[in-house]
């Protein structure tokens, strides 16, 4: 899996306000275009086409700048795999 940061698209967004208001862009799409985000890709063979698997962006949260989910249990097998 390849991971890359996608920089925000540099446009005068006000010029597109009418078209954007009528578009199907949701909050995550808008954030990816205006803030940027991580794009995860896969290349099935050397020099072959790159397939985008997913893209993640950041979004405002009233709880603070960076938020994490609740702690998850750690399985012993994960540590053994890391040590190998």
Tab-separated table of C-alpha atoms in Angstrom:
chain	number	residue	atom	x	y	z
A	1	UNK	CA	0.000	0.000	0.000
A	2	UNK	CA	1.279	3.450	-0.921
A	3	UNK	CA	0.401	6.475	1.216
A	4	UNK	CA	0.679	10.096	0.111
A	5	UNK	CA	-0.432	13.452	1.442
A	6	UNK	CA	-2.735	15.299	-0.945
A	7	UNK	CA	-2.323	19.038	-0.620
A	8	UNK	CA	-5.437	21.214	-0.809
A	9	UNK	CA	-6.531	22.385	-4.229
A	10	UNK	CA	-5.534	26.029	-4.643
A	11	UNK	CA	-8.527	27.773	-6.178
A	12	UNK	CA	-10.529	30.907	-5.597
A	13	UNK	CA	-13.402	28.923	-4.063
A	14	UNK	CA	-15.696	31.980	-4.045
A	15	UNK	CA	-15.762	31.863	-7.859
A	16	UNK	CA	-17.365	28.416	-7.675
A	17	UNK	CA	-19.808	29.099	-4.834
A	18	UNK	CA	-22.960	28.705	-6.956
A	19	UNK	CA	-21.833	25.444	-8.565
A	20	UNK	CA	-20.590	24.055	-5.250
A	21	UNK	CA	-23.878	24.868	-3.510
A	22	UNK	CA	-25.668	22.679	-6.059
A	23	UNK	CA	-23.081	19.881	-6.030
A	24	UNK	CA	-23.108	16.614	-4.131
A	25	UNK	CA	-19.962	17.471	-2.137
A	26	UNK	CA	-20.361	16.540	1.499
A	27	UNK	CA	-18.266	17.722	4.435
A	28	UNK	CA	-15.526	15.126	3.918
A	29	UNK	CA	-15.237	15.850	0.180
A	30	UNK	CA	-15.093	19.575	0.842
A	31	UNK	CA	-12.457	19.087	3.538
A	32	UNK	CA	-10.294	16.914	1.263
A	33	UNK	CA	-10.336	19.604	-1.438
A	34	UNK	CA	-9.785	22.596	0.849
A	35	UNK	CA	-7.624	21.147	3.663
A	36	UNK	CA	-5.970	18.072	2.137
A	37	UNK	CA	-5.634	14.546	3.447
A	38	UNK	CA	-4.021	11.148	3.146
A	39	UNK	CA	-4.598	9.076	0.001
A	40	UNK	CA	-4.026	5.308	0.161
A	41	UNK	CA	-3.188	3.571	-3.118
A	42	UNK	CA	-2.238	0.160	-4.468
A	43	UNK	CA	-0.146	-0.762	-7.494
A	44	UNK	CA	-0.768	-4.339	-8.600
A	45	UNK	CA	2.374	-4.590	-10.752
A	46	UNK	CA	5.546	-2.530	-11.225
A	47	UNK	CA	4.970	0.415	-13.571
A	48	UNK	CA	1.282	-0.514	-13.694
A	49	UNK	CA	-1.633	1.781	-12.952
A	50	UNK	CA	-2.146	3.032	-9.411
A	51	UNK	CA	-5.545	2.355	-7.841
A	52	UNK	CA	-6.825	4.692	-5.127
A	53	UNK	CA	-8.137	2.624	-2.223
A	54	UNK	CA	-9.381	5.448	-0.003
A	55	UNK	CA	-8.733	9.002	1.116
A	56	UNK	CA	-8.922	10.406	4.628
A	57	UNK	CA	-9.107	14.051	5.547
A	58	UNK	CA	-9.143	16.014	8.750
A	59	UNK	CA	-12.133	17.923	10.058
A	60	UNK	CA	-12.919	20.393	12.808
A	61	UNK	CA	-14.023	18.956	16.115
A	62	UNK	CA	-15.346	21.045	19.020
A	63	UNK	CA	-13.565	18.616	21.390
A	64	UNK	CA	-10.119	19.867	20.360
A	65	UNK	CA	-7.438	19.651	17.725
A	66	UNK	CA	-6.624	15.927	17.813
A	67	UNK	CA	-9.032	13.263	19.060
A	68	UNK	CA	-8.615	9.551	19.557
A	69	UNK	CA	-11.178	6.862	20.096
A	70	UNK	CA	-11.421	4.899	23.330
A	71	UNK	CA	-8.512	2.582	24.200
A	72	UNK	CA	-8.634	-0.835	22.565
A	73	UNK	CA	-7.306	-4.090	24.067
A	74	UNK	CA	-3.827	-5.123	22.880
A	75	UNK	CA	-3.351	-8.746	21.886
A	76	UNK	CA	-0.133	-10.544	22.828
A	77	UNK	CA	0.264	-11.904	19.289
A	78	UNK	CA	0.686	-8.373	17.939
A	79	UNK	CA	3.757	-7.812	20.113
A	80	UNK	CA	5.258	-11.133	19.029
A	81	UNK	CA	4.769	-10.201	15.361
A	82	UNK	CA	6.469	-6.837	15.913
A	83	UNK	CA	9.451	-8.441	17.646
A	84	UNK	CA	9.991	-10.835	14.720
